[in-house]
Amino acid sequence: MSKSTKNIVLISIIIFVASAVSLGVMAYQVKEQGNQLSSHVATLQAESAQVESYNKLKKISEETTEDRDLLQSYFLEKESNSIDFLNLVESLAPQAGVQLDTEGLDVLETGENGAKWIEVSFVFSASRERVQNFIKVLETLPYVLRLTSVEMDGMSASEWEARVTMQVQILDYDK
Amino acid sequence: MINKKEFSKIAKRIFHAKSSLQNPRIMNPSREWGIGLLIGFAFFIATAGWSAQTYLSNKNVGDITSDSSQDEVIVYRASMVEAALKAYEQRNQKHQQLLNKTYVAPPVIEEIVEEDTVDETSTSSENAEAVLPEQSLEVNAEEVSGAEEEPSEPTEPVEVAPDVLLSE
């Protein structure tokens, strides 16, 4: 080959290599940026899903405030609220015509799901009808409670005495 | 006898002799151009195909769609809450009925005054538990509760009329 032909071939090879390298670099950059875009989009989607979930939760919380407060009122929020409960029962006793004494107050924790209960025993006496009625009154108190034992004895022909042990649940589900 | 000079001449002839058929060193411009263009075109087609495939695969990456499967499931059992509230409402009503069961509507004041004087002298014995028309709660409450006098004012959960009477 002549010298000019060799020069042309050499220049062509150089240009070809340069073009190939630039093409490779551009292709690599395109791929890398595409991967970054995909990860950013996935992050944005997760964030928007979280925001939407938060908004839904907030809306449900605002709409159900009254119902949840009402449900909460059926529980004792803490152990100190048992005093109010005892005062309530003791105020009901004269209204129901029975003589009431409170025996014992304990805090129990059952193994079912770690629920806490206040266990309290009442002894009250009056006529049989009043005693039975007061037992029903205790059963229907607006609390989450359960009567664990009920004993009723006839002290005399006209006076009956009952001993009731009940458990009231302690729960504060907002915590 | 062959001389050294003649021998070297023969050797040169043998080694430096060109073959009868020489390699053609003719360049065909059209042929060379065709081959070059074909290679370039093939390279172009391959690059174009790769670009198209990359574009189609990443075309929808930037679209942010609300995929419901990614949403956290928030469970609020409204039916269960309503059922619980209804059950406790019924329980509260029954509670009120039981409390009201022992109460009688307040009579005329004059009658109460007269009957109060009568009741104050009566004993708390249940043998005398005749069905009397009306009696004041305060009097009987004092007899029943004895020293444990609780204020008869109702607490918040129990709605009781101010003047409550106890029926026997």
CSV table of C-alpha atoms in Angstrom, one decimal:
chain,number,residue,atom,x,y,z
A,1,MET,CA,0.0,0.0,0.0
A,2,SER,CA,1.1,3.4,-0.6
A,3,LYS,CA,1.9,5.7,2.3
A,4,SER,CA,-1.3,7.8,1.9
A,5,THR,CA,-3.4,4.6,2.0
A,6,LYS,CA,-1.8,3.5,5.2
A,7,ASN,CA,-2.4,6.9,6.7
A,8,ILE,CA,-6.0,6.8,5.7
A,9,VAL,CA,-6.4,3.3,7.2
A,10,LEU,CA,-4.8,4.4,10.4
A,11,ILE,CA,-7.0,7.5,10.8
A,12,SER,CA,-10.1,5.4,10.1
A,13,ILE,CA,-9.1,2.9,12.8
A,14,ILE,CA,-8.6,5.7,15.3
A,15,ILE,CA,-12.0,7.3,14.5
A,16,PHE,CA,-13.7,3.9,14.7
A,17,VAL,CA,-12.2,3.1,18.1
A,18,ALA,CA,-13.1,6.6,19.4
A,19,SER,CA,-16.7,6.2,18.2
A,20,ALA,CA,-17.0,2.8,19.8
A,21,VAL,CA,-15.6,4.0,23.1
A,22,SER,CA,-18.0,7.0,23.2
A,23,LEU,CA,-20.9,4.7,22.3
A,24,GLY,CA,-20.0,2.3,25.1
A,25,VAL,CA,-19.7,5.1,27.6
A,26,MET,CA,-23.1,6.6,26.5
A,27,ALA,CA,-24.7,3.2,26.7
A,28,TYR,CA,-23.3,2.6,30.2
A,29,GLN,CA,-24.5,6.0,31.4
A,30,VAL,CA,-28.0,5.4,30.0
A,31,LYS,CA,-28.2,2.1,31.8
A,32,GLU,CA,-27.0,3.5,35.1
A,33,GLN,CA,-29.3,6.5,35.0
A,34,GLY,CA,-32.2,4.2,34.1
A,35,ASN,CA,-31.5,2.0,37.2
A,36,GLN,CA,-31.3,5.1,39.4
A,37,LEU,CA,-34.6,6.3,38.0
A,38,SER,CA,-36.2,2.9,38.7
A,39,SER,CA,-35.1,3.0,42.3
A,40,HIS,CA,-36.2,6.6,42.8
A,41,VAL,CA,-39.6,5.8,41.3
A,42,ALA,CA,-40.0,2.8,43.6
A,43,THR,CA,-39.1,4.9,46.6
A,44,LEU,CA,-41.6,7.6,45.6
A,45,GLN,CA,-44.3,4.9,45.1
A,46,ALA,CA,-43.6,3.5,48.5
A,47,GLU,CA,-43.7,6.9,50.1
A,48,SER,CA,-47.0,7.8,48.4
A,49,ALA,CA,-48.5,4.5,49.5
A,50,GLN,CA,-47.4,5.3,53.1
A,51,VAL,CA,-48.9,8.8,52.9
A,52,GLU,CA,-52.1,7.4,51.6
A,53,SER,CA,-52.3,4.8,54.4
A,54,TYR,CA,-51.6,7.5,56.9
A,55,ASN,CA,-54.4,9.7,55.5
A,56,LYS,CA,-56.8,6.8,55.6
A,57,LEU,CA,-55.8,6.0,59.2
A,58,LYS,CA,-56.2,9.6,60.2
A,59,LYS,CA,-59.6,9.8,58.6
A,60,ILE,CA,-60.8,6.6,60.3
A,61,SER,CA,-59.4,7.9,63.6
A,62,GLU,CA,-61.3,11.2,63.3
A,63,GLU,CA,-64.5,9.5,62.2
A,64,THR,CA,-64.5,7.0,65.0
A,65,THR,CA,-63.5,9.2,67.9
A,66,GLU,CA,-66.9,9.0,69.6
A,67,ASP,CA,-67.2,5.3,69.2
A,68,ARG,CA,-63.8,4.6,70.5
A,69,ASP,CA,-64.3,7.0,73.5
A,70,LEU,CA,-67.5,5.2,74.3
A,71,LEU,CA,-65.8,1.8,74.1
A,72,GLN,CA,-63.0,3.1,76.3
A,73,SER,CA,-65.5,4.2,78.9
A,74,TYR,CA,-66.5,0.5,79.3
A,75,PHE,CA,-63.0,-0.2,80.6
A,76,LEU,CA,-61.0,1.0,83.5
A,77,GLU,CA,-58.1,2.9,82.1
A,78,LYS,CA,-55.8,2.3,85.0
A,79,GLU,CA,-55.9,0.8,88.5
A,80,SER,CA,-56.6,4.1,90.2
A,81,ASN,CA,-60.0,4.2,88.3
A,82,SER,CA,-61.1,1.3,90.5
A,83,ILE,CA,-61.9,3.9,93.2
A,84,ASP,CA,-64.5,5.5,90.9
A,85,PHE,CA,-65.9,2.1,90.2
A,86,LEU,CA,-66.2,1.3,93.9
A,87,ASN,CA,-67.9,4.7,94.6
A,88,LEU,CA,-70.4,3.9,91.8
A,89,VAL,CA,-71.3,0.6,93.3
A,90,GLU,CA,-71.5,2.0,96.8
A,91,SER,CA,-73.8,4.7,95.5
A,92,LEU,CA,-76.1,2.2,93.8
A,93,ALA,CA,-76.5,0.1,97.0
A,94,PRO,CA,-78.8,2.5,98.8
A,95,GLN,CA,-80.8,3.2,95.7
A,96,ALA,CA,-81.4,-0.6,95.4
A,97,GLY,CA,-82.1,-0.8,99.1
A,98,VAL,CA,-79.3,-3.1,100.1
A,99,GLN,CA,-76.6,-2.7,102.7
A,100,LEU,CA,-73.2,-3.0,101.0
A,101,ASP,CA,-69.7,-3.7,102.2
A,102,THR,CA,-66.6,-4.0,100.0
A,103,GLU,CA,-64.2,-6.8,100.7
A,104,GLY,CA,-60.9,-7.0,99.1
A,105,LEU,CA,-59.4,-5.4,96.0
A,106,ASP,CA,-56.8,-7.2,93.9
A,107,VAL,CA,-55.2,-6.7,90.6
A,108,LEU,CA,-55.0,-9.8,88.4
A,109,GLU,CA,-53.2,-10.5,85.2
A,110,THR,CA,-54.5,-13.4,83.3
A,111,GLY,CA,-52.3,-15.5,81.1
A,112,GLU,CA,-54.6,-15.4,78.1
A,113,ASN,CA,-53.3,-12.3,76.5
A,114,GLY,CA,-51.8,-10.5,79.5
A,115,ALA,CA,-55.1,-8.7,80.2
A,116,LYS,CA,-55.3,-7.0,83.6
A,117,TRP,CA,-58.4,-7.3,85.8
A,118,ILE,CA,-59.5,-5.6,89.1
A,119,GLU,CA,-61.0,-8.2,91.3
A,120,VAL,CA,-63.3,-6.9,94.0
A,121,SER,CA,-65.8,-8.6,96.4
A,122,PHE,CA,-69.0,-7.2,97.7
A,123,VAL,CA,-71.1,-8.3,100.5
A,124,PHE,CA,-74.6,-7.0,100.7
A,125,SER,CA,-77.8,-7.8,102.6
A,126,ALA,CA,-81.4,-7.0,102.3
A,127,SER,CA,-84.6,-8.8,101.4
A,128,ARG,CA,-84.3,-11.7,99.0
A,129,GLU,CA,-85.9,-9.8,96.2
A,130,ARG,CA,-83.6,-6.8,96.7
A,131,VAL,CA,-80.5,-8.9,96.9
A,132,GLN,CA,-81.4,-10.7,93.7
A,133,ASN,CA,-82.2,-7.5,92.0
A,134,PHE,CA,-78.9,-6.0,93.1
A,135,ILE,CA,-77.0,-9.0,91.8
A,136,LYS,CA,-78.6,-8.3,88.4
A,137,VAL,CA,-77.7,-4.6,88.8
A,138,LEU,CA,-74.1,-5.6,89.3
A,139,GLU,CA,-74.2,-8.0,86.3
A,140,THR,CA,-75.5,-5.2,84.1
A,141,LEU,CA,-73.1,-2.5,85.1
A,142,PRO,CA,-71.7,-0.7,82.0
A,143,TYR,CA,-68.3,-2.1,82.3
A,144,VAL,CA,-66.4,-5.0,80.8
A,145,LEU,CA,-66.7,-7.3,83.8
A,146,ARG,CA,-67.4,-10.8,84.8
A,147,LEU,CA,-68.9,-12.2,88.0
A,148,THR,CA,-66.6,-15.0,89.1
A,149,SER,CA,-68.6,-16.1,92.2
A,150,VAL,CA,-72.0,-15.4,93.6
A,151,GLU,CA,-73.0,-16.8,97.0
A,152,MET,CA,-76.4,-16.1,98.6
A,153,ASP,CA,-77.4,-17.2,102.1
A,154,GLY,CA,-80.6,-16.7,104.0
A,155,MET,CA,-79.6,-15.1,107.3
A,156,SER,CA,-83.2,-15.0,108.5
A,157,ALA,CA,-86.6,-15.3,107.1
A,158,SER,CA,-86.6,-11.8,105.9
A,159,GLU,CA,-82.9,-11.1,105.4
A,160,TRP,CA,-80.6,-12.5,102.8
A,161,GLU,CA,-76.9,-11.9,102.4
A,162,ALA,CA,-75.0,-12.3,99.2
A,163,ARG,CA,-71.3,-12.3,98.5
A,164,VAL,CA,-70.3,-11.4,94.9
A,165,THR,CA,-66.8,-11.5,93.5
A,166,MET,CA,-66.4,-9.7,90.2
A,167,GLN,CA,-63.5,-8.7,87.9
A,168,VAL,CA,-63.4,-5.6,85.9
A,169,GLN,CA,-61.0,-5.3,83.0
A,170,ILE,CA,-58.3,-2.7,82.8
A,171,LEU,CA,-57.4,-1.6,79.3
A,172,ASP,CA,-56.1,1.5,77.6
A,173,TYR,CA,-55.8,0.6,74.0
A,174,ASP,CA,-54.7,4.0,72.9
A,175,LYS,CA,-51.3,3.3,74.4
B,1,MET,CA,32.7,-30.3,-12.5
B,2,ILE,CA,30.6,-27.4,-11.3
B,3,ASN,CA,32.4,-24.4,-10.1
B,4,LYS,CA,31.5,-22.5,-7.0
B,5,LYS,CA,30.4,-19.6,-9.0
B,6,GLU,CA,28.2,-21.6,-11.2
B,7,PHE,CA,26.7,-23.4,-8.2
B,8,SER,CA,25.8,-20.1,-6.5
B,9,LYS,CA,24.2,-18.8,-9.7
B,10,ILE,CA,22.0,-21.9,-9.9
B,11,ALA,CA,21.1,-21.5,-6.3
B,12,LYS,CA,20.1,-17.9,-6.8
B,13,ARG,CA,18.0,-18.8,-9.8
B,14,ILE,CA,16.2,-21.5,-7.7
B,15,PHE,CA,15.5,-19.4,-4.6
B,16,HIS,CA,14.8,-16.1,-6.3
B,17,ALA,CA,12.7,-17.5,-9.1
B,18,LYS,CA,9.2,-16.2,-9.0
B,19,SER,CA,6.3,-18.6,-9.4
B,20,SER,CA,4.5,-18.7,-12.6
B,21,LEU,CA,1.3,-17.6,-11.0
B,22,GLN,CA,1.5,-14.4,-9.0
B,23,ASN,CA,-1.0,-13.3,-6.4
B,24,PRO,CA,-3.4,-10.8,-7.8
B,25,ARG,CA,-3.0,-7.5,-6.1
B,26,ILE,CA,-5.9,-5.8,-7.8
B,27,MET,CA,-8.3,-3.7,-5.6
B,28,ASN,CA,-11.9,-3.7,-6.7
B,29,PRO,CA,-13.3,-0.4,-5.4
B,30,SER,CA,-16.9,-1.3,-5.7
B,31,ARG,CA,-16.4,-4.5,-3.9
B,32,GLU,CA,-14.5,-3.0,-1.1
B,33,TRP,CA,-17.1,-0.2,-0.7
B,34,GLY,CA,-19.9,-2.8,-0.6
B,35,ILE,CA,-18.2,-4.8,2.1
B,36,GLY,CA,-17.6,-1.7,4.2
B,37,LEU,CA,-21.1,-0.4,3.8
B,38,LEU,CA,-22.6,-3.7,4.7
B,39,ILE,CA,-20.6,-3.9,7.9
B,40,GLY,CA,-21.6,-0.4,8.8
B,41,PHE,CA,-25.2,-1.0,8.1
B,42,ALA,CA,-25.2,-4.2,10.2
B,43,PHE,CA,-23.6,-2.3,13.0
B,44,PHE,CA,-26.2,0.5,12.7
B,45,ILE,CA,-29.1,-2.0,12.8
B,46,ALA,CA,-27.8,-3.7,15.9
B,47,THR,CA,-27.4,-0.4,17.7
B,48,ALA,CA,-30.9,0.7,16.7
B,49,GLY,CA,-32.4,-2.6,17.9
B,50,TRP,CA,-30.6,-2.3,21.3
B,51,SER,CA,-31.8,1.3,21.7
B,52,ALA,CA,-35.4,0.4,20.9
B,53,GLN,CA,-35.3,-2.5,23.3
B,54,THR,CA,-33.9,-0.3,26.1
B,55,TYR,CA,-36.6,2.4,25.4
B,56,LEU,CA,-39.5,0.0,25.5
B,57,SER,CA,-38.4,-1.7,28.7
B,58,ASN,CA,-38.0,1.7,30.5
B,59,LYS,CA,-40.8,3.5,28.9
B,60,ASN,CA,-43.2,3.2,31.9
B,61,VAL,CA,-40.7,3.5,34.7
B,62,GLY,CA,-41.4,7.1,35.4
B,63,ASP,CA,-45.2,6.5,35.8
B,64,ILE,CA,-46.1,6.7,39.5
B,65,THR,CA,-49.2,4.6,39.8
B,66,SER,CA,-51.2,4.0,43.0
B,67,ASP,CA,-50.7,0.3,43.3
B,68,SER,CA,-53.2,-0.9,45.8
B,69,SER,CA,-51.1,-4.0,46.6
B,70,GLN,CA,-48.5,-1.8,48.1
B,71,ASP,CA,-50.9,0.0,50.4
B,72,GLU,CA,-50.9,-1.1,53.9
B,73,VAL,CA,-54.1,-2.8,54.9
B,74,ILE,CA,-55.8,-0.8,57.6
B,75,VAL,CA,-58.4,-2.9,59.3
B,76,TYR,CA,-61.1,-1.3,61.3
B,77,ARG,CA,-63.9,-3.7,62.2
B,78,ALA,CA,-66.7,-1.2,62.2
B,79,SER,CA,-69.3,-4.0,62.4
B,80,MET,CA,-67.7,-5.4,65.5
B,81,VAL,CA,-67.5,-2.0,67.1
B,82,GLU,CA,-71.2,-1.4,66.3
B,83,ALA,CA,-72.2,-4.8,67.7
B,84,ALA,CA,-70.2,-4.2,70.9
B,85,LEU,CA,-71.7,-0.7,71.3
B,86,LYS,CA,-75.2,-2.0,70.7
B,87,ALA,CA,-74.7,-4.9,73.2
B,88,TYR,CA,-73.5,-2.5,75.9
B,89,GLU,CA,-76.3,-0.1,75.1
B,90,GLN,CA,-78.8,-2.9,75.7
B,91,ARG,CA,-77.0,-3.8,78.9
B,92,ASN,CA,-77.1,-0.2,80.1
B,93,GLN,CA,-80.8,0.0,79.3
B,94,LYS,CA,-81.4,-3.2,81.3
B,95,HIS,CA,-79.3,-1.8,84.1
B,96,GLN,CA,-81.4,1.3,84.1
B,97,GLN,CA,-84.6,-0.8,84.1
B,98,LEU,CA,-83.4,-2.8,87.0
B,99,LEU,CA,-82.6,0.4,89.0
B,100,ASN,CA,-85.9,2.0,88.0
B,101,LYS,CA,-87.7,-1.2,88.9
B,102,THR,CA,-87.2,-0.5,92.5
B,103,TYR,CA,-88.4,3.1,92.1
B,104,VAL,CA,-92.0,4.4,92.1
B,105,ALA,CA,-93.1,7.7,90.7
B,106,PRO,CA,-93.3,10.4,93.4
B,107,PRO,CA,-96.8,10.9,94.8
B,108,VAL,CA,-98.5,14.1,95.8
B,109,ILE,CA,-96.6,16.0,98.4
B,110,GLU,CA,-99.4,16.0,101.0
B,111,GLU,CA,-99.7,12.3,100.8
B,112,ILE,CA,-96.0,11.9,101.1
B,113,VAL,CA,-96.0,14.0,104.2
B,114,GLU,CA,-98.7,12.0,105.8
B,115,GLU,CA,-97.1,8.7,104.8
B,116,ASP,CA,-93.7,9.8,106.0
B,117,THR,CA,-95.0,10.3,109.4
B,118,VAL,CA,-96.5,6.9,109.3
B,119,ASP,CA,-93.3,5.3,107.9
B,120,GLU,CA,-91.1,6.8,110.5
B,121,THR,CA,-92.7,4.7,113.1
B,122,SER,CA,-92.6,1.6,111.1
B,123,THR,CA,-89.9,-0.9,111.5
B,124,SER,CA,-87.5,-2.1,108.8
B,125,SER,CA,-88.7,-5.7,109.3
B,126,GLU,CA,-89.5,-7.4,106.1
B,127,ASN,CA,-92.4,-9.1,107.7
B,128,ALA,CA,-94.2,-5.8,107.4
B,129,GLU,CA,-93.5,-5.9,103.7
B,130,ALA,CA,-97.0,-5.2,102.7
B,131,VAL,CA,-97.5,-3.5,99.4
B,132,LEU,CA,-97.8,0.0,100.5
B,133,PRO,CA,-98.6,2.6,97.9
B,134,GLU,CA,-95.7,5.0,98.2
B,135,GLN,CA,-93.0,5.6,100.6
B,136,SER,CA,-90.1,8.0,100.6
B,137,LEU,CA,-86.7,6.7,99.7
B,138,GLU,CA,-84.9,8.9,102.1
B,139,VAL,CA,-86.7,7.4,105.1
B,140,ASN,CA,-86.1,3.8,104.0
B,141,ALA,CA,-82.6,4.5,102.9
B,142,GLU,CA,-81.8,5.7,106.4
B,143,GLU,CA,-83.3,2.6,107.9
B,144,VAL,CA,-81.5,0.2,105.5
B,145,SER,CA,-78.1,1.7,105.2
B,146,GLY,CA,-77.8,2.6,108.8
B,147,ALA,CA,-74.5,4.2,109.5
B,148,GLU,CA,-73.4,4.0,106.0
B,149,GLU,CA,-75.3,6.9,104.6
B,150,GLU,CA,-74.4,7.5,101.1
B,151,PRO,CA,-75.6,10.6,99.3
B,152,SER,CA,-78.6,9.6,97.3
B,153,GLU,CA,-77.5,11.9,94.4
B,154,PRO,CA,-76.9,9.8,91.4
B,155,THR,CA,-73.5,9.4,89.9
B,156,GLU,CA,-72.9,10.0,86.2
B,157,PRO,CA,-73.4,6.5,84.8
B,158,VAL,CA,-76.8,6.1,86.6
B,159,GLU,CA,-79.6,8.4,85.6
B,160,VAL,CA,-81.9,8.6,88.5
B,161,ALA,CA,-84.7,11.0,89.1
B,162,PRO,CA,-84.1,13.5,91.9
B,163,ASP,CA,-86.9,12.2,94.0
B,164,VAL,CA,-86.8,8.4,93.9
B,165,LEU,CA,-89.0,6.1,95.8
B,166,LEU,CA,-88.5,2.6,96.8
B,167,SER,CA,-91.3,0.1,96.3
B,168,GLU,CA,-91.5,-2.9,98.4
